[in-house]
């Protein structure tokens, strides 16, 4: 693993040189670059860049608010730091929403975009709920929220076994700083990706999990419909697809390259 000082923060990343246009993989809220561990071996000799987003993993955890623009600046800065040209951006959940914004920023340097259950904003009537959730996480921590809400919804039984993917998910989420998840929920309460979606110039694939309650196939299809020429796919998975069905995720990434 490597570290770089980018956009005023320290970022941990893993750069694997290889063939083809580099894949830039962005993890879910509460995740780290390790969230892609089960996918990486299935990508063959593809060049791959993974990173811990600002506030997560071993990347710096700043005080105060985190904005979508902060994440975009971090990722574009890291891509430039490594001297990469065109890239294929991919992300899961919040990482998918960030990938959309980065692709819009990079314009012609974004050759492709593949997002899995991307977080693209919430209706105004849900904003207060997200802000309340942020306050709760700072007050009560993560375990109760994960065990009482996230896991039952995102890892429904018996379809999804409590396997290596689940163990990695749980350990990674529990190691996250509650303040950073709270900052991310506050960011999501104000995010509007409509301008970025309208500004996409690359091939785009939007993927939904048929068992995903948090971001249903209908919601993901609505987002995909806003991007001319975008491909929408629904697969037999749930919200954390890279951990639940890494073989399907890898196949989609390679096919979309």
PDB file of N, CA and C in Angstrom, residues 139-232:
ATOM      1  N   UNK A 139     -23.657  10.035  18.373  1.00  0.00           N
ATOM      2  CA  UNK A 139     -24.024   9.850  19.779  1.00  0.00           C
ATOM      3  C   UNK A 139     -23.882   8.399  20.226  1.00  0.00           C
ATOM      4  N   UNK A 140     -24.327   7.456  19.382  1.00  0.00           N
ATOM      5  CA  UNK A 140     -24.462   6.063  19.812  1.00  0.00           C
ATOM      6  C   UNK A 140     -23.452   5.108  19.192  1.00  0.00           C
ATOM      7  N   UNK A 141     -22.709   5.536  18.177  1.00  0.00           N
ATOM      8  CA  UNK A 141     -21.767   4.639  17.529  1.00  0.00           C
ATOM      9  C   UNK A 141     -22.418   3.786  16.449  1.00  0.00           C
ATOM     10  N   UNK A 142     -21.660   2.792  15.962  1.00  0.00           N
ATOM     11  CA  UNK A 142     -22.045   2.074  14.751  1.00  0.00           C
ATOM     12  C   UNK A 142     -22.713   0.723  14.973  1.00  0.00           C
ATOM     13  N   UNK A 143     -22.309   0.001  16.008  1.00  0.00           N
ATOM     14  CA  UNK A 143     -22.729  -1.400  16.095  1.00  0.00           C
ATOM     15  C   UNK A 143     -24.251  -1.558  16.117  1.00  0.00           C
ATOM     16  N   UNK A 144     -24.916  -0.801  16.939  1.00  0.00           N
ATOM     17  CA  UNK A 144     -26.367  -0.924  17.021  1.00  0.00           C
ATOM     18  C   UNK A 144     -27.049  -0.616  15.705  1.00  0.00           C
ATOM     19  N   UNK A 145     -26.543   0.402  14.999  1.00  0.00           N
ATOM     20  CA  UNK A 145     -27.109   0.766  13.696  1.00  0.00           C
ATOM     21  C   UNK A 145     -26.885  -0.346  12.681  1.00  0.00           C
ATOM     22  N   UNK A 146     -25.677  -0.911  12.659  1.00  0.00           N
ATOM     23  CA  UNK A 146     -25.384  -1.978  11.706  1.00  0.00           C
ATOM     24  C   UNK A 146     -26.242  -3.208  11.978  1.00  0.00           C
ATOM     25  N   UNK A 147     -26.285  -3.636  13.233  1.00  0.00           N
ATOM     26  CA  UNK A 147     -26.993  -4.867  13.567  1.00  0.00           C
ATOM     27  C   UNK A 147     -28.511  -4.702  13.499  1.00  0.00           C
ATOM     28  N   UNK A 148     -29.003  -3.503  13.780  1.00  0.00           N
ATOM     29  CA  UNK A 148     -30.443  -3.310  13.817  1.00  0.00           C
ATOM     30  C   UNK A 148     -31.053  -2.848  12.518  1.00  0.00           C
ATOM     31  N   UNK A 149     -30.241  -2.259  11.627  1.00  0.00           N
ATOM     32  CA  UNK A 149     -30.791  -1.662  10.413  1.00  0.00           C
ATOM     33  C   UNK A 149     -30.068  -2.137   9.156  1.00  0.00           C
ATOM     34  N   UNK A 150     -28.771  -1.870   9.075  1.00  0.00           N
ATOM     35  CA  UNK A 150     -28.046  -2.109   7.824  1.00  0.00           C
ATOM     36  C   UNK A 150     -27.992  -3.579   7.444  1.00  0.00           C
ATOM     37  N   UNK A 151     -27.586  -4.431   8.374  1.00  0.00           N
ATOM     38  CA  UNK A 151     -27.408  -5.845   8.040  1.00  0.00           C
ATOM     39  C   UNK A 151     -28.730  -6.516   7.661  1.00  0.00           C
ATOM     40  N   UNK A 152     -29.808  -6.368   8.423  1.00  0.00           N
ATOM     41  CA  UNK A 152     -31.067  -7.006   8.008  1.00  0.00           C
ATOM     42  C   UNK A 152     -31.553  -6.557   6.633  1.00  0.00           C
ATOM     43  N   UNK A 153     -31.323  -5.284   6.296  1.00  0.00           N
ATOM     44  CA  UNK A 153     -31.789  -4.772   5.012  1.00  0.00           C
ATOM     45  C   UNK A 153     -30.853  -5.146   3.869  1.00  0.00           C
ATOM     46  N   UNK A 154     -29.550  -5.050   4.095  1.00  0.00           N
ATOM     47  CA  UNK A 154     -28.588  -5.200   3.005  1.00  0.00           C
ATOM     48  C   UNK A 154     -28.045  -6.615   2.864  1.00  0.00           C
ATOM     49  N   UNK A 155     -28.224  -7.444   3.903  1.00  0.00           N
ATOM     50  CA  UNK A 155     -27.702  -8.814   3.852  1.00  0.00           C
ATOM     51  C   UNK A 155     -28.834  -9.787   4.185  1.00  0.00           C
ATOM     52  N   UNK A 156     -29.916  -9.763   3.400  1.00  0.00           N
ATOM     53  CA  UNK A 156     -31.088 -10.575   3.741  1.00  0.00           C
ATOM     54  C   UNK A 156     -30.789 -12.069   3.693  1.00  0.00           C
ATOM     55  N   UNK A 157     -31.310 -12.773   4.683  1.00  0.00           N
ATOM     56  CA  UNK A 157     -31.166 -14.220   4.759  1.00  0.00           C
ATOM     57  C   UNK A 157     -32.420 -14.869   4.158  1.00  0.00           C
ATOM     58  N   UNK A 158     -32.337 -16.055   3.558  1.00  0.00           N
ATOM     59  CA  UNK A 158     -31.143 -16.890   3.479  1.00  0.00           C
ATOM     60  C   UNK A 158     -30.342 -16.681   2.195  1.00  0.00           C
ATOM     61  N   UNK A 159     -30.757 -15.708   1.356  1.00  0.00           N
ATOM     62  CA  UNK A 159     -30.096 -15.543   0.059  1.00  0.00           C
ATOM     63  C   UNK A 159     -28.605 -15.276   0.204  1.00  0.00           C
ATOM     64  N   UNK A 160     -28.204 -14.482   1.189  1.00  0.00           N
ATOM     65  CA  UNK A 160     -26.804 -14.093   1.305  1.00  0.00           C
ATOM     66  C   UNK A 160     -26.195 -14.699   2.561  1.00  0.00           C
ATOM     67  N   UNK A 161     -25.233 -15.586   2.358  1.00  0.00           N
ATOM     68  CA  UNK A 161     -24.600 -16.287   3.466  1.00  0.00           C
ATOM     69  C   UNK A 161     -23.702 -15.340   4.259  1.00  0.00           C
ATOM     70  N   UNK A 162     -23.526 -15.660   5.523  1.00  0.00           N
ATOM     71  CA  UNK A 162     -22.565 -14.921   6.352  1.00  0.00           C
ATOM     72  C   UNK A 162     -21.188 -15.533   6.084  1.00  0.00           C
ATOM     73  N   UNK A 163     -20.617 -15.152   4.932  1.00  0.00           N
ATOM     74  CA  UNK A 163     -19.395 -15.763   4.425  1.00  0.00           C
ATOM     75  C   UNK A 163     -18.230 -14.798   4.563  1.00  0.00           C
ATOM     76  N   UNK A 164     -17.158 -15.044   3.776  1.00  0.00           N
ATOM     77  CA  UNK A 164     -15.979 -14.181   3.843  1.00  0.00           C
ATOM     78  C   UNK A 164     -16.322 -12.747   3.480  1.00  0.00           C
ATOM     79  N   UNK A 165     -17.229 -12.573   2.524  1.00  0.00           N
ATOM     80  CA  UNK A 165     -17.640 -11.226   2.153  1.00  0.00           C
ATOM     81  C   UNK A 165     -18.334 -10.517   3.300  1.00  0.00           C
ATOM     82  N   UNK A 166     -19.179 -11.242   4.020  1.00  0.00           N
ATOM     83  CA  UNK A 166     -19.864 -10.647   5.169  1.00  0.00           C
ATOM     84  C   UNK A 166     -18.879 -10.308   6.276  1.00  0.00           C
ATOM     85  N   UNK A 167     -17.943 -11.213   6.540  1.00  0.00           N
ATOM     86  CA  UNK A 167     -16.951 -10.961   7.588  1.00  0.00           C
ATOM     87  C   UNK A 167     -16.130  -9.712   7.270  1.00  0.00           C
ATOM     88  N   UNK A 168     -15.735  -9.567   5.999  1.00  0.00           N
ATOM     89  CA  UNK A 168     -14.975  -8.388   5.589  1.00  0.00           C
ATOM     90  C   UNK A 168     -15.830  -7.134   5.729  1.00  0.00           C
ATOM     91  N   UNK A 169     -17.082  -7.224   5.305  1.00  0.00           N
ATOM     92  CA  UNK A 169     -18.000  -6.090   5.429  1.00  0.00           C
ATOM     93  C   UNK A 169     -18.142  -5.649   6.880  1.00  0.00           C
ATOM     94  N   UNK A 170     -18.416  -6.596   7.770  1.00  0.00           N
ATOM     95  CA  UNK A 170     -18.676  -6.249   9.165  1.00  0.00           C
ATOM     96  C   UNK A 170     -17.436  -5.658   9.828  1.00  0.00           C
ATOM     97  N   UNK A 171     -16.279  -6.285   9.607  1.00  0.00           N
ATOM     98  CA  UNK A 171     -15.052  -5.789  10.226  1.00  0.00           C
ATOM     99  C   UNK A 171     -14.704  -4.395   9.726  1.00  0.00           C
ATOM    100  N   UNK A 172     -14.876  -4.178   8.427  1.00  0.00           N
ATOM    101  CA  UNK A 172     -14.547  -2.876   7.854  1.00  0.00           C
ATOM    102  C   UNK A 172     -15.487  -1.799   8.372  1.00  0.00           C
ATOM    103  N   UNK A 173     -16.774  -2.093   8.386  1.00  0.00           N
ATOM    104  CA  UNK A 173     -17.747  -1.110   8.845  1.00  0.00           C
ATOM    105  C   UNK A 173     -17.545  -0.759  10.317  1.00  0.00           C
ATOM    106  N   UNK A 174     -17.289  -1.762  11.148  1.00  0.00           N
ATOM    107  CA  UNK A 174     -17.126  -1.508  12.576  1.00  0.00           C
ATOM    108  C   UNK A 174     -15.850  -0.736  12.883  1.00  0.00           C
ATOM    109  N   UNK A 175     -14.880  -0.786  11.980  1.00  0.00           N
ATOM    110  CA  UNK A 175     -13.632  -0.048  12.198  1.00  0.00           C
ATOM    111  C   UNK A 175     -13.727   1.406  11.748  1.00  0.00           C
ATOM    112  N   UNK A 176     -14.815   1.765  11.082  1.00  0.00           N
ATOM    113  CA  UNK A 176     -14.973   3.136  10.595  1.00  0.00           C
ATOM    114  C   UNK A 176     -15.259   4.082  11.760  1.00  0.00           C
ATOM    115  N   UNK A 177     -14.878   5.338  11.570  1.00  0.00           N
ATOM    116  CA  UNK A 177     -15.134   6.359  12.585  1.00  0.00           C
ATOM    117  C   UNK A 177     -16.577   6.849  12.462  1.00  0.00           C
ATOM    118  N   UNK A 178     -17.376   6.759  13.526  1.00  0.00           N
ATOM    119  CA  UNK A 178     -18.761   7.236  13.442  1.00  0.00           C
ATOM    120  C   UNK A 178     -18.872   8.673  12.952  1.00  0.00           C
ATOM    121  N   UNK A 179     -17.912   9.510  13.326  1.00  0.00           N
ATOM    122  CA  UNK A 179     -17.969  10.912  12.892  1.00  0.00           C
ATOM    123  C   UNK A 179     -17.843  11.039  11.383  1.00  0.00           C
ATOM    124  N   UNK A 180     -17.105  10.105  10.750  1.00  0.00           N
ATOM    125  CA  UNK A 180     -16.927  10.173   9.302  1.00  0.00           C
ATOM    126  C   UNK A 180     -18.174   9.676   8.569  1.00  0.00           C
ATOM    127  N   UNK A 181     -18.846   8.665   9.127  1.00  0.00           N
ATOM    128  CA  UNK A 181     -20.127   8.275   8.539  1.00  0.00           C
ATOM    129  C   UNK A 181     -21.157   9.380   8.708  1.00  0.00           C
ATOM    130  N   UNK A 182     -21.136  10.028   9.867  1.00  0.00           N
ATOM    131  CA  UNK A 182     -22.053  11.146  10.085  1.00  0.00           C
ATOM    132  C   UNK A 182     -21.795  12.257   9.074  1.00  0.00           C
ATOM    133  N   UNK A 183     -20.519  12.563   8.837  1.00  0.00           N
ATOM    134  CA  UNK A 183     -20.176  13.596   7.858  1.00  0.00           C
ATOM    135  C   UNK A 183     -20.648  13.205   6.463  1.00  0.00           C
ATOM    136  N   UNK A 184     -20.590  11.905   6.154  1.00  0.00           N
ATOM    137  CA  UNK A 184     -21.026  11.442   4.835  1.00  0.00           C
ATOM    138  C   UNK A 184     -22.539  11.546   4.690  1.00  0.00           C
ATOM    139  N   UNK A 185     -23.281  11.189   5.730  1.00  0.00           N
ATOM    140  CA  UNK A 185     -24.738  11.349   5.666  1.00  0.00           C
ATOM    141  C   UNK A 185     -25.121  12.815   5.496  1.00  0.00           C
ATOM    142  N   UNK A 186     -24.395  13.700   6.154  1.00  0.00           N
ATOM    143  CA  UNK A 186     -24.687  15.130   5.985  1.00  0.00           C
ATOM    144  C   UNK A 186     -24.361  15.587   4.566  1.00  0.00           C
ATOM    145  N   UNK A 187     -23.298  15.032   3.999  1.00  0.00           N
ATOM    146  CA  UNK A 187     -22.980  15.336   2.607  1.00  0.00           C
ATOM    147  C   UNK A 187     -24.103  14.866   1.687  1.00  0.00           C
ATOM    148  N   UNK A 188     -24.588  13.639   1.910  1.00  0.00           N
ATOM    149  CA  UNK A 188     -25.641  13.087   1.059  1.00  0.00           C
ATOM    150  C   UNK A 188     -26.933  13.891   1.159  1.00  0.00           C
ATOM    151  N   UNK A 189     -27.177  14.484   2.320  1.00  0.00           N
ATOM    152  CA  UNK A 189     -28.398  15.272   2.495  1.00  0.00           C
ATOM    153  C   UNK A 189     -28.427  16.485   1.578  1.00  0.00           C
ATOM    154  N   UNK A 190     -27.249  16.925   1.139  1.00  0.00           N
ATOM    155  CA  UNK A 190     -27.166  18.120   0.295  1.00  0.00           C
ATOM    156  C   UNK A 190     -26.746  17.830  -1.146  1.00  0.00           C
ATOM    157  N   UNK A 191     -26.460  16.572  -1.459  1.00  0.00           N
ATOM    158  CA  UNK A 191     -25.940  16.235  -2.790  1.00  0.00           C
ATOM    159  C   UNK A 191     -27.043  16.299  -3.844  1.00  0.00           C
ATOM    160  N   UNK A 192     -26.698  16.871  -4.972  1.00  0.00           N
ATOM    161  CA  UNK A 192     -27.568  16.842  -6.155  1.00  0.00           C
ATOM    162  C   UNK A 192     -26.686  16.518  -7.354  1.00  0.00           C
ATOM    163  N   UNK A 193     -26.772  15.290  -7.820  1.00  0.00           N
ATOM    164  CA  UNK A 193     -25.921  14.858  -8.927  1.00  0.00           C
ATOM    165  C   UNK A 193     -26.553  15.079 -10.293  1.00  0.00           C
ATOM    166  N   UNK A 194     -27.704  15.725 -10.342  1.00  0.00           N
ATOM    167  CA  UNK A 194     -28.353  15.961 -11.636  1.00  0.00           C
ATOM    168  C   UNK A 194     -27.434  16.686 -12.620  1.00  0.00           C
ATOM    169  N   UNK A 195     -26.722  17.744 -12.211  1.00  0.00           N
ATOM    170  CA  UNK A 195     -25.811  18.401 -13.165  1.00  0.00           C
ATOM    171  C   UNK A 195     -24.702  17.473 -13.655  1.00  0.00           C
ATOM    172  N   UNK A 196     -24.152  16.651 -12.754  1.00  0.00           N
ATOM    173  CA  UNK A 196     -23.095  15.724 -13.162  1.00  0.00           C
ATOM    174  C   UNK A 196     -23.627  14.675 -14.129  1.00  0.00           C
ATOM    175  N   UNK A 197     -24.812  14.144 -13.854  1.00  0.00           N
ATOM    176  CA  UNK A 197     -25.409  13.155 -14.755  1.00  0.00           C
ATOM    177  C   UNK A 197     -25.628  13.747 -16.139  1.00  0.00           C
ATOM    178  N   UNK A 198     -26.058  14.995 -16.186  1.00  0.00           N
ATOM    179  CA  UNK A 198     -26.298  15.653 -17.476  1.00  0.00           C
ATOM    180  C   UNK A 198     -25.005  15.947 -18.214  1.00  0.00           C
ATOM    181  N   UNK A 199     -23.893  15.959 -17.479  1.00  0.00           N
ATOM    182  CA  UNK A 199     -22.609  16.345 -18.055  1.00  0.00           C
ATOM    183  C   UNK A 199     -21.736  15.150 -18.403  1.00  0.00           C
ATOM    184  N   UNK A 200     -22.242  13.933 -18.227  1.00  0.00           N
ATOM    185  CA  UNK A 200     -21.445  12.746 -18.539  1.00  0.00           C
ATOM    186  C   UNK A 200     -21.235  12.624 -20.040  1.00  0.00           C
ATOM    187  N   UNK A 201     -20.020  12.250 -20.423  1.00  0.00           N
ATOM    188  CA  UNK A 201     -19.680  12.099 -21.834  1.00  0.00           C
ATOM    189  C   UNK A 201     -19.144  10.706 -22.158  1.00  0.00           C
ATOM    190  N   UNK A 202     -19.147   9.818 -21.172  1.00  0.00           N
ATOM    191  CA  UNK A 202     -18.538   8.500 -21.369  1.00  0.00           C
ATOM    192  C   UNK A 202     -19.602   7.407 -21.407  1.00  0.00           C
ATOM    193  N   UNK A 203     -19.181   6.215 -21.794  1.00  0.00           N
ATOM    194  CA  UNK A 203     -20.056   5.046 -21.709  1.00  0.00           C
ATOM    195  C   UNK A 203     -20.388   4.802 -20.237  1.00  0.00           C
ATOM    196  N   UNK A 204     -21.650   4.576 -19.945  1.00  0.00           N
ATOM    197  CA  UNK A 204     -22.066   4.447 -18.545  1.00  0.00           C
ATOM    198  C   UNK A 204     -22.935   3.215 -18.349  1.00  0.00           C
ATOM    199  N   UNK A 205     -22.643   2.481 -17.277  1.00  0.00           N
ATOM    200  CA  UNK A 205     -23.427   1.309 -16.895  1.00  0.00           C
ATOM    201  C   UNK A 205     -23.888   1.477 -15.454  1.00  0.00           C
ATOM    202  N   UNK A 206     -25.189   1.332 -15.236  1.00  0.00           N
ATOM    203  CA  UNK A 206     -25.777   1.440 -13.905  1.00  0.00           C
ATOM    204  C   UNK A 206     -26.309   0.065 -13.511  1.00  0.00           C
ATOM    205  N   UNK A 207     -25.881  -0.427 -12.345  1.00  0.00           N
ATOM    206  CA  UNK A 207     -26.224  -1.782 -11.925  1.00  0.00           C
ATOM    207  C   UNK A 207     -27.001  -1.734 -10.612  1.00  0.00           C
ATOM    208  N   UNK A 208     -28.104  -2.465 -10.573  1.00  0.00           N
ATOM    209  CA  UNK A 208     -28.927  -2.566  -9.364  1.00  0.00           C
ATOM    210  C   UNK A 208     -28.994  -4.015  -8.911  1.00  0.00           C
ATOM    211  N   UNK A 209     -29.108  -4.207  -7.593  1.00  0.00           N
ATOM    212  CA  UNK A 209     -29.309  -5.538  -7.030  1.00  0.00           C
ATOM    213  C   UNK A 209     -30.788  -5.797  -6.806  1.00  0.00           C
ATOM    214  N   UNK A 210     -31.265  -6.937  -7.255  1.00  0.00           N
ATOM    215  CA  UNK A 210     -32.702  -7.216  -7.164  1.00  0.00           C
ATOM    216  C   UNK A 210     -33.191  -7.316  -5.722  1.00  0.00           C
ATOM    217  N   UNK A 211     -32.275  -7.560  -4.767  1.00  0.00           N
ATOM    218  CA  UNK A 211     -32.655  -7.668  -3.356  1.00  0.00           C
ATOM    219  C   UNK A 211     -32.344  -6.392  -2.575  1.00  0.00           C
ATOM    220  N   UNK A 212     -31.949  -5.342  -3.260  1.00  0.00           N
ATOM    221  CA  UNK A 212     -31.523  -4.108  -2.597  1.00  0.00           C
ATOM    222  C   UNK A 212     -32.736  -3.282  -2.173  1.00  0.00           C
ATOM    223  N   UNK A 213     -32.912  -3.125  -0.874  1.00  0.00           N
ATOM    224  CA  UNK A 213     -34.007  -2.316  -0.345  1.00  0.00           C
ATOM    225  C   UNK A 213     -33.603  -0.849  -0.273  1.00  0.00           C
ATOM    226  N   UNK A 214     -32.326  -0.601   0.015  1.00  0.00           N
ATOM    227  CA  UNK A 214     -31.858   0.774   0.182  1.00  0.00           C
ATOM    228  C   UNK A 214     -31.893   1.552  -1.125  1.00  0.00           C
ATOM    229  N   UNK A 215     -31.498   0.901  -2.212  1.00  0.00           N
ATOM    230  CA  UNK A 215     -31.489   1.568  -3.521  1.00  0.00           C
ATOM    231  C   UNK A 215     -32.050   0.579  -4.531  1.00  0.00           C
ATOM    232  N   UNK A 216     -33.337   0.599  -4.674  1.00  0.00           N
ATOM    233  CA  UNK A 216     -34.053  -0.416  -5.438  1.00  0.00           C
ATOM    234  C   UNK A 216     -33.723  -0.342  -6.925  1.00  0.00           C
ATOM    235  N   UNK A 217     -33.959  -1.433  -7.653  1.00  0.00           N
ATOM    236  CA  UNK A 217     -33.762  -1.390  -9.103  1.00  0.00           C
ATOM    237  C   UNK A 217     -34.539  -0.266  -9.772  1.00  0.00           C
ATOM    238  N   UNK A 218     -35.751   0.010  -9.299  1.00  0.00           N
ATOM    239  CA  UNK A 218     -36.541   1.090  -9.902  1.00  0.00           C
ATOM    240  C   UNK A 218     -35.846   2.435  -9.744  1.00  0.00           C
ATOM    241  N   UNK A 219     -35.264   2.682  -8.572  1.00  0.00           N
ATOM    242  CA  UNK A 219     -34.565   3.947  -8.345  1.00  0.00           C
ATOM    243  C   UNK A 219     -33.325   4.062  -9.220  1.00  0.00           C
ATOM    244  N   UNK A 220     -32.551   2.979  -9.309  1.00  0.00           N
ATOM    245  CA  UNK A 220     -31.336   3.008 -10.128  1.00  0.00           C
ATOM    246  C   UNK A 220     -31.692   3.178 -11.599  1.00  0.00           C
ATOM    247  N   UNK A 221     -32.767   2.534 -12.038  1.00  0.00           N
ATOM    248  CA  UNK A 221     -33.201   2.676 -13.432  1.00  0.00           C
ATOM    249  C   UNK A 221     -33.594   4.118 -13.736  1.00  0.00           C
ATOM    250  N   UNK A 222     -34.227   4.789 -12.784  1.00  0.00           N
ATOM    251  CA  UNK A 222     -34.593   6.194 -12.981  1.00  0.00           C
ATOM    252  C   UNK A 222     -33.357   7.065 -13.170  1.00  0.00           C
ATOM    253  N   UNK A 223     -32.317   6.784 -12.403  1.00  0.00           N
ATOM    254  CA  UNK A 223     -31.074   7.552 -12.544  1.00  0.00           C
ATOM    255  C   UNK A 223     -30.434   7.266 -13.895  1.00  0.00           C
ATOM    256  N   UNK A 224     -30.367   6.000 -14.278  1.00  0.00           N
ATOM    257  CA  UNK A 224     -29.756   5.635 -15.560  1.00  0.00           C
ATOM    258  C   UNK A 224     -30.474   6.297 -16.726  1.00  0.00           C
ATOM    259  N   UNK A 225     -31.785   6.455 -16.606  1.00  0.00           N
ATOM    260  CA  UNK A 225     -32.573   7.045 -17.695  1.00  0.00           C
ATOM    261  C   UNK A 225     -32.220   8.506 -17.942  1.00  0.00           C
ATOM    262  N   UNK A 226     -31.553   9.130 -16.989  1.00  0.00           N
ATOM    263  CA  UNK A 226     -31.162  10.533 -17.147  1.00  0.00           C
ATOM    264  C   UNK A 226     -29.886  10.698 -17.969  1.00  0.00           C
ATOM    265  N   UNK A 227     -29.232   9.582 -18.288  1.00  0.00           N
ATOM    266  CA  UNK A 227     -27.961   9.621 -19.023  1.00  0.00           C
ATOM    267  C   UNK A 227     -28.180   9.022 -20.407  1.00  0.00           C
ATOM    268  N   UNK A 228     -28.106   9.812 -21.456  1.00  0.00           N
ATOM    269  CA  UNK A 228     -28.330   9.286 -22.808  1.00  0.00           C
ATOM    270  C   UNK A 228     -27.384   8.126 -23.131  1.00  0.00           C
ATOM    271  N   UNK A 229     -27.960   7.036 -23.594  1.00  0.00           N
ATOM    272  CA  UNK A 229     -27.158   5.890 -23.996  1.00  0.00           C
ATOM    273  C   UNK A 229     -26.679   5.009 -22.867  1.00  0.00           C
ATOM    274  N   UNK A 230     -27.026   5.322 -21.630  1.00  0.00           N
ATOM    275  CA  UNK A 230     -26.566   4.519 -20.500  1.00  0.00           C
ATOM    276  C   UNK A 230     -27.216   3.141 -20.517  1.00  0.00           C
ATOM    277  N   UNK A 231     -26.475   2.174 -20.022  1.00  0.00           N
ATOM    278  CA  UNK A 231     -26.982   0.809 -19.903  1.00  0.00           C
ATOM    279  C   UNK A 231     -27.414   0.564 -18.456  1.00  0.00           C
ATOM    280  N   UNK A 232     -28.594  -0.021 -18.282  1.00  0.00           N
ATOM    281  CA  UNK A 232     -29.074  -0.399 -16.956  1.00  0.00           C
ATOM    282  C   UNK A 232     -29.102  -1.912 -16.856  1.00  0.00           C
TER     283      UNK A 232
END
